[in-house]
Amino acid sequence: LDLNQYKSFYGSPPLSEQIAKTYSKELKRDINPKTEVLVTVGAIGSLFCAFQAFLDPGDQVLCIEPFFNLYDPQVRFSGGEFVGVPLVYKHESPEYSSKNFKLDLDELRSKITARTKLLLINSPHNPTGKVFSMEEMEGICKLAKQHDLIIVSDEVYERMILSDLPHLRPATFDEMYERTITIGSAGKTFSVTGWKTGWSIGPPD
């Protein structure tokens, strides 16, 4: 059985091929399993690889607050500076809902500096459950292109949407695939967190 044999450093070919097949539909483009898919030890491994690959000492990473508690230490371990951009709660509906959390795009824009390298987003969002709206995602992508930022899109909860809003992937927006790393997780999708299997999808270069 090849289960007991060494695998490719980039991931088991059958797994990479299935990920590429699935995300070719999701991202509306042909994904090459050999050059555009990286299988990692959990989504945490994918995040770590992205930070190690793109960050130089002093580079800034903007992240929406609140956030998963391993984002900050991974950025700092990679030599980067972590900069938070808080969601704003606006009680616009009678019930308490994740939809009431809003991203202030002007606040996000104000945090961008000459040292900003990455924009880390998480939608569906942990811990609020918020799904970013079309207006918010379009604004994020516009800022990324204007300021030449790379988006690291943590989408591990992509199959767990408790909202009437659709899940929007930044990599599907115009001219965004080339500057987006999309991260997924078998643990969250299939409820097998102990397997520690994650993946990154992005342009070959």
PDB file of C-alpha atoms in Angstrom:
ATOM      1  CA  LEU A   1       0.000   0.000   0.000  1.00  0.00           C
ATOM      2  CA  ASP A   2       1.373   3.407  -0.904  1.00  0.00           C
ATOM      3  CA  LEU A   3      -0.155   4.818   2.302  1.00  0.00           C
ATOM      4  CA  ASN A   4       3.094   3.851   4.007  1.00  0.00           C
ATOM      5  CA  GLN A   5       5.440   5.385   1.447  1.00  0.00           C
ATOM      6  CA  TYR A   6       7.004   8.827   1.195  1.00  0.00           C
ATOM      7  CA  LYS A   7       4.860  11.374  -0.609  1.00  0.00           C
ATOM      8  CA  SER A   8       5.657  14.373  -2.760  1.00  0.00           C
ATOM      9  CA  PHE A   9       6.753  17.433  -0.804  1.00  0.00           C
ATOM     10  CA  TYR A  10       3.839  19.275  -2.408  1.00  0.00           C
ATOM     11  CA  GLY A  11       1.233  16.671  -1.409  1.00  0.00           C
ATOM     12  CA  SER A  12      -0.038  13.279  -2.527  1.00  0.00           C
ATOM     13  CA  PRO A  13      -0.747  13.530  -6.289  1.00  0.00           C
ATOM     14  CA  PRO A  14      -4.277  12.026  -6.077  1.00  0.00           C
ATOM     15  CA  LEU A  15      -5.179  14.503  -3.333  1.00  0.00           C
ATOM     16  CA  SER A  16      -3.664  17.468  -5.179  1.00  0.00           C
ATOM     17  CA  GLU A  17      -5.513  16.441  -8.325  1.00  0.00           C
ATOM     18  CA  GLN A  18      -8.845  16.240  -6.499  1.00  0.00           C
ATOM     19  CA  ILE A  19      -8.272  19.627  -4.858  1.00  0.00           C
ATOM     20  CA  ALA A  20      -7.427  21.102  -8.266  1.00  0.00           C
ATOM     21  CA  LYS A  21     -10.557  19.554  -9.793  1.00  0.00           C
ATOM     22  CA  THR A  22     -12.794  20.903  -7.024  1.00  0.00           C
ATOM     23  CA  TYR A  23     -11.344  24.413  -6.975  1.00  0.00           C
ATOM     24  CA  SER A  24     -11.252  24.706 -10.749  1.00  0.00           C
ATOM     25  CA  LYS A  25     -15.043  24.837 -10.456  1.00  0.00           C
ATOM     26  CA  GLU A  26     -15.034  27.069  -7.374  1.00  0.00           C
ATOM     27  CA  LEU A  27     -12.528  29.579  -8.767  1.00  0.00           C
ATOM     28  CA  LYS A  28     -13.806  29.337 -12.352  1.00  0.00           C
ATOM     29  CA  ARG A  29     -10.444  28.584 -13.917  1.00  0.00           C
ATOM     30  CA  ASP A  30      -8.236  25.573 -14.620  1.00  0.00           C
ATOM     31  CA  ILE A  31      -6.049  24.829 -11.591  1.00  0.00           C
ATOM     32  CA  ASN A  32      -2.825  22.917 -12.238  1.00  0.00           C
ATOM     33  CA  PRO A  33      -2.376  20.366  -9.415  1.00  0.00           C
ATOM     34  CA  LYS A  34       1.402  20.342  -9.873  1.00  0.00           C
ATOM     35  CA  THR A  35       2.064  24.083  -9.850  1.00  0.00           C
ATOM     36  CA  GLU A  36      -0.933  25.754  -8.167  1.00  0.00           C
ATOM     37  CA  VAL A  37      -1.774  23.433  -5.244  1.00  0.00           C
ATOM     38  CA  LEU A  38       0.240  22.974  -2.051  1.00  0.00           C
ATOM     39  CA  VAL A  39      -0.933  20.415   0.541  1.00  0.00           C
ATOM     40  CA  THR A  40       0.158  21.265   4.088  1.00  0.00           C
ATOM     41  CA  VAL A  41      -0.063  20.050   7.676  1.00  0.00           C
ATOM     42  CA  GLY A  42      -3.395  21.707   8.352  1.00  0.00           C
ATOM     43  CA  ALA A  43      -4.489  25.142   7.199  1.00  0.00           C
ATOM     44  CA  ILE A  44      -2.089  26.478   9.826  1.00  0.00           C
ATOM     45  CA  GLY A  45       0.715  25.065   7.689  1.00  0.00           C
ATOM     46  CA  SER A  46      -0.636  26.895   4.655  1.00  0.00           C
ATOM     47  CA  LEU A  47      -0.747  30.173   6.565  1.00  0.00           C
ATOM     48  CA  PHE A  48       2.798  29.650   7.815  1.00  0.00           C
ATOM     49  CA  CYS A  49       4.088  28.908   4.308  1.00  0.00           C
ATOM     50  CA  ALA A  50       2.466  32.085   2.971  1.00  0.00           C
ATOM     51  CA  PHE A  51       3.965  34.264   5.703  1.00  0.00           C
ATOM     52  CA  GLN A  52       7.406  32.687   5.333  1.00  0.00           C
ATOM     53  CA  ALA A  53       7.318  33.075   1.555  1.00  0.00           C
ATOM     54  CA  PHE A  54       6.155  36.670   1.291  1.00  0.00           C
ATOM     55  CA  LEU A  55       7.255  38.528   4.418  1.00  0.00           C
ATOM     56  CA  ASP A  56      10.549  40.319   4.858  1.00  0.00           C
ATOM     57  CA  PRO A  57      11.513  41.799   8.239  1.00  0.00           C
ATOM     58  CA  GLY A  58       9.305  44.801   9.000  1.00  0.00           C
ATOM     59  CA  ASP A  59       6.612  44.033   6.427  1.00  0.00           C
ATOM     60  CA  GLN A  60       3.101  44.643   7.683  1.00  0.00           C
ATOM     61  CA  VAL A  61       0.126  42.290   7.551  1.00  0.00           C
ATOM     62  CA  LEU A  62      -3.355  43.788   7.872  1.00  0.00           C
ATOM     63  CA  CYS A  63      -5.921  41.497   9.467  1.00  0.00           C
ATOM     64  CA  ILE A  64      -9.604  41.884  10.283  1.00  0.00           C
ATOM     65  CA  GLU A  65     -10.327  41.784  14.044  1.00  0.00           C
ATOM     66  CA  PRO A  66     -11.320  39.709  15.938  1.00  0.00           C
ATOM     67  CA  PHE A  67      -9.166  36.928  14.539  1.00  0.00           C
ATOM     68  CA  PHE A  68      -7.966  33.338  14.977  1.00  0.00           C
ATOM     69  CA  ASN A  69      -5.363  33.401  17.722  1.00  0.00           C
ATOM     70  CA  LEU A  70      -2.497  31.899  15.686  1.00  0.00           C
ATOM     71  CA  TYR A  71      -2.451  34.612  13.016  1.00  0.00           C
ATOM     72  CA  ASP A  72      -0.532  37.143  15.098  1.00  0.00           C
ATOM     73  CA  PRO A  73       2.277  34.861  16.388  1.00  0.00           C
ATOM     74  CA  GLN A  74       2.816  33.327  12.947  1.00  0.00           C
ATOM     75  CA  VAL A  75       3.212  36.768  11.384  1.00  0.00           C
ATOM     76  CA  ARG A  76       5.643  37.878  14.098  1.00  0.00           C
ATOM     77  CA  PHE A  77       7.616  34.618  13.864  1.00  0.00           C
ATOM     78  CA  SER A  78       8.008  35.324  10.140  1.00  0.00           C
ATOM     79  CA  GLY A  79       9.438  38.783  10.859  1.00  0.00           C
ATOM     80  CA  GLY A  80       6.290  40.721  10.057  1.00  0.00           C
ATOM     81  CA  GLU A  81       4.285  43.317  11.944  1.00  0.00           C
ATOM     82  CA  PHE A  82       0.650  42.469  12.676  1.00  0.00           C
ATOM     83  CA  VAL A  83      -1.854  45.320  12.233  1.00  0.00           C
ATOM     84  CA  GLY A  84      -5.492  44.823  13.214  1.00  0.00           C
ATOM     85  CA  VAL A  85      -8.521  46.402  11.562  1.00  0.00           C
ATOM     86  CA  PRO A  86     -11.593  45.912  13.787  1.00  0.00           C
ATOM     87  CA  LEU A  87     -15.021  44.995  12.536  1.00  0.00           C
ATOM     88  CA  VAL A  88     -17.714  47.440  13.651  1.00  0.00           C
ATOM     89  CA  TYR A  89     -20.954  46.118  15.142  1.00  0.00           C
ATOM     90  CA  LYS A  90     -23.970  48.033  13.857  1.00  0.00           C
ATOM     91  CA  HIS A  91     -27.265  46.861  15.290  1.00  0.00           C
ATOM     92  CA  GLU A  92     -29.214  47.333  12.057  1.00  0.00           C
ATOM     93  CA  SER A  93     -31.599  44.394  12.467  1.00  0.00           C
ATOM     94  CA  PRO A  94     -33.806  43.426  15.425  1.00  0.00           C
ATOM     95  CA  GLU A  95     -31.917  40.208  16.076  1.00  0.00           C
ATOM     96  CA  TYR A  96     -28.295  39.821  17.051  1.00  0.00           C
ATOM     97  CA  SER A  97     -26.659  38.567  13.873  1.00  0.00           C
ATOM     98  CA  SER A  98     -23.204  38.174  12.372  1.00  0.00           C
ATOM     99  CA  LYS A  99     -24.510  40.299   9.479  1.00  0.00           C
ATOM    100  CA  ASN A 100     -24.414  43.285  11.829  1.00  0.00           C
ATOM    101  CA  PHE A 101     -20.610  43.155  11.861  1.00  0.00           C
ATOM    102  CA  LYS A 102     -19.380  45.567   9.195  1.00  0.00           C
ATOM    103  CA  LEU A 103     -15.965  46.229   7.692  1.00  0.00           C
ATOM    104  CA  ASP A 104     -15.133  49.932   7.554  1.00  0.00           C
ATOM    105  CA  LEU A 105     -13.274  50.188   4.251  1.00  0.00           C
ATOM    106  CA  ASP A 106     -12.079  53.705   5.080  1.00  0.00           C
ATOM    107  CA  GLU A 107     -10.520  52.373   8.281  1.00  0.00           C
ATOM    108  CA  LEU A 108      -8.874  49.557   6.326  1.00  0.00           C
ATOM    109  CA  ARG A 109      -7.527  52.058   3.793  1.00  0.00           C
ATOM    110  CA  SER A 110      -6.130  54.262   6.564  1.00  0.00           C
ATOM    111  CA  LYS A 111      -4.026  51.381   7.927  1.00  0.00           C
ATOM    112  CA  ILE A 112      -2.211  50.759   4.643  1.00  0.00           C
ATOM    113  CA  THR A 113       1.365  52.043   4.579  1.00  0.00           C
ATOM    114  CA  ALA A 114       4.411  51.681   2.360  1.00  0.00           C
ATOM    115  CA  ARG A 115       5.348  48.642   4.473  1.00  0.00           C
ATOM    116  CA  THR A 116       2.045  46.809   4.041  1.00  0.00           C
ATOM    117  CA  LYS A 117       2.616  43.556   2.138  1.00  0.00           C
ATOM    118  CA  LEU A 118      -0.283  41.214   2.912  1.00  0.00           C
ATOM    119  CA  LEU A 119      -3.977  41.512   3.633  1.00  0.00           C
ATOM    120  CA  LEU A 120      -5.209  38.522   5.653  1.00  0.00           C
ATOM    121  CA  ILE A 121      -8.949  37.927   5.468  1.00  0.00           C
ATOM    122  CA  ASN A 122     -11.117  35.156   6.883  1.00  0.00           C
ATOM    123  CA  SER A 123     -14.575  34.607   5.412  1.00  0.00           C
ATOM    124  CA  PRO A 124     -16.704  32.965   6.662  1.00  0.00           C
ATOM    125  CA  HIS A 125     -15.224  34.655   9.690  1.00  0.00           C
ATOM    126  CA  ASN A 126     -13.965  33.075  12.899  1.00  0.00           C
ATOM    127  CA  PRO A 127     -15.226  33.819  15.539  1.00  0.00           C
ATOM    128  CA  THR A 128     -18.233  35.918  14.447  1.00  0.00           C
ATOM    129  CA  GLY A 129     -19.564  33.771  11.592  1.00  0.00           C
ATOM    130  CA  LYS A 130     -19.734  36.855   9.370  1.00  0.00           C
ATOM    131  CA  VAL A 131     -19.753  36.363   5.610  1.00  0.00           C
ATOM    132  CA  PHE A 132     -18.274  39.356   3.810  1.00  0.00           C
ATOM    133  CA  SER A 133     -20.695  41.169   1.516  1.00  0.00           C
ATOM    134  CA  MET A 134     -20.153  41.959  -2.153  1.00  0.00           C
ATOM    135  CA  GLU A 135     -19.511  45.618  -1.304  1.00  0.00           C
ATOM    136  CA  GLU A 136     -16.920  44.677   1.310  1.00  0.00           C
ATOM    137  CA  MET A 137     -15.160  42.120  -0.889  1.00  0.00           C
ATOM    138  CA  GLU A 138     -15.092  44.453  -3.878  1.00  0.00           C
ATOM    139  CA  GLY A 139     -13.601  47.150  -1.641  1.00  0.00           C
ATOM    140  CA  ILE A 140     -10.957  44.765  -0.321  1.00  0.00           C
ATOM    141  CA  CYS A 141      -9.968  43.692  -3.827  1.00  0.00           C
ATOM    142  CA  LYS A 142      -9.856  47.285  -5.071  1.00  0.00           C
ATOM    143  CA  LEU A 143      -7.484  48.270  -2.260  1.00  0.00           C
ATOM    144  CA  ALA A 144      -5.310  45.217  -2.906  1.00  0.00           C
ATOM    145  CA  LYS A 145      -4.869  46.193  -6.546  1.00  0.00           C
ATOM    146  CA  GLN A 146      -4.365  49.896  -5.811  1.00  0.00           C
ATOM    147  CA  HIS A 147      -1.626  49.214  -3.260  1.00  0.00           C
ATOM    148  CA  ASP A 148      -0.134  46.057  -4.810  1.00  0.00           C
ATOM    149  CA  LEU A 149      -1.048  43.847  -1.840  1.00  0.00           C
ATOM    150  CA  ILE A 150      -1.197  40.066  -1.693  1.00  0.00           C
ATOM    151  CA  ILE A 151      -4.379  38.627  -0.195  1.00  0.00           C
ATOM    152  CA  VAL A 152      -4.159  35.560   2.018  1.00  0.00           C
ATOM    153  CA  SER A 153      -7.740  34.307   2.080  1.00  0.00           C
ATOM    154  CA  ASP A 154      -8.444  31.860   4.909  1.00  0.00           C
ATOM    155  CA  GLU A 155     -11.575  30.060   3.698  1.00  0.00           C
ATOM    156  CA  VAL A 156     -11.560  27.016   5.972  1.00  0.00           C
ATOM    157  CA  TYR A 157     -15.233  27.549   6.881  1.00  0.00           C
ATOM    158  CA  GLU A 158     -16.315  27.761   3.229  1.00  0.00           C
ATOM    159  CA  ARG A 159     -18.796  24.866   3.666  1.00  0.00           C
ATOM    160  CA  MET A 160     -20.223  26.135   6.972  1.00  0.00           C
ATOM    161  CA  ILE A 161     -22.265  29.180   6.019  1.00  0.00           C
ATOM    162  CA  LEU A 162     -25.166  30.006   8.317  1.00  0.00           C
ATOM    163  CA  SER A 163     -26.234  33.059   6.355  1.00  0.00           C
ATOM    164  CA  ASP A 164     -28.235  33.965   3.287  1.00  0.00           C
ATOM    165  CA  LEU A 165     -25.170  35.717   1.876  1.00  0.00           C
ATOM    166  CA  PRO A 166     -23.087  33.774  -0.668  1.00  0.00           C
ATOM    167  CA  HIS A 167     -19.480  32.892   0.052  1.00  0.00           C
ATOM    168  CA  LEU A 168     -17.353  35.231  -2.067  1.00  0.00           C
ATOM    169  CA  ARG A 169     -13.813  34.240  -2.986  1.00  0.00           C
ATOM    170  CA  PRO A 170     -11.402  37.108  -3.708  1.00  0.00           C
ATOM    171  CA  ALA A 171      -9.523  34.921  -6.197  1.00  0.00           C
ATOM    172  CA  THR A 172     -12.576  35.007  -8.498  1.00  0.00           C
ATOM    173  CA  PHE A 173     -12.635  38.801  -8.810  1.00  0.00           C
ATOM    174  CA  ASP A 174     -11.062  40.530 -11.821  1.00  0.00           C
ATOM    175  CA  GLU A 175      -7.250  40.445 -11.815  1.00  0.00           C
ATOM    176  CA  MET A 176      -7.208  38.954  -8.304  1.00  0.00           C
ATOM    177  CA  TYR A 177      -6.172  35.320  -8.782  1.00  0.00           C
ATOM    178  CA  GLU A 178      -2.601  36.433  -9.476  1.00  0.00           C
ATOM    179  CA  ARG A 179      -2.384  38.128  -6.062  1.00  0.00           C
ATOM    180  CA  THR A 180      -4.440  35.733  -3.903  1.00  0.00           C
ATOM    181  CA  ILE A 181      -3.563  32.652  -1.861  1.00  0.00           C
ATOM    182  CA  THR A 182      -6.736  30.665  -1.121  1.00  0.00           C
ATOM    183  CA  ILE A 183      -6.538  28.384   1.921  1.00  0.00           C
ATOM    184  CA  GLY A 184      -8.790  25.413   2.693  1.00  0.00           C
ATOM    185  CA  SER A 185      -9.004  22.631   5.265  1.00  0.00           C
ATOM    186  CA  ALA A 186     -10.117  18.999   5.260  1.00  0.00           C
ATOM    187  CA  GLY A 187     -10.512  19.214   9.025  1.00  0.00           C
ATOM    188  CA  LYS A 188     -13.219  21.857   8.870  1.00  0.00           C
ATOM    189  CA  THR A 189     -14.886  20.623   5.676  1.00  0.00           C
ATOM    190  CA  PHE A 190     -15.119  16.942   6.647  1.00  0.00           C
ATOM    191  CA  SER A 191     -14.996  17.247  10.477  1.00  0.00           C
ATOM    192  CA  VAL A 192     -11.649  15.418  10.655  1.00  0.00           C
ATOM    193  CA  THR A 193      -9.530  18.002  12.443  1.00  0.00           C
ATOM    194  CA  GLY A 194      -7.138  15.321  13.703  1.00  0.00           C
ATOM    195  CA  TRP A 195      -6.039  14.587  10.156  1.00  0.00           C
ATOM    196  CA  LYS A 196      -4.282  17.994   9.996  1.00  0.00           C
ATOM    197  CA  THR A 197      -4.693  18.369   6.246  1.00  0.00           C
ATOM    198  CA  GLY A 198      -4.861  21.783   4.627  1.00  0.00           C
ATOM    199  CA  TRP A 199      -4.030  23.310   1.271  1.00  0.00           C
ATOM    200  CA  SER A 200      -3.107  26.496  -0.512  1.00  0.00           C
ATOM    201  CA  ILE A 201      -4.160  27.423  -4.022  1.00  0.00           C
ATOM    202  CA  GLY A 202      -2.548  30.222  -5.959  1.00  0.00           C
ATOM    203  CA  PRO A 203      -0.636  31.252  -9.061  1.00  0.00           C
ATOM    204  CA  PRO A 204       2.476  29.213  -9.892  1.00  0.00           C
ATOM    205  CA  ASP A 205       4.798  32.181  -9.459  1.00  0.00           C
TER     206      ASP A 205
END
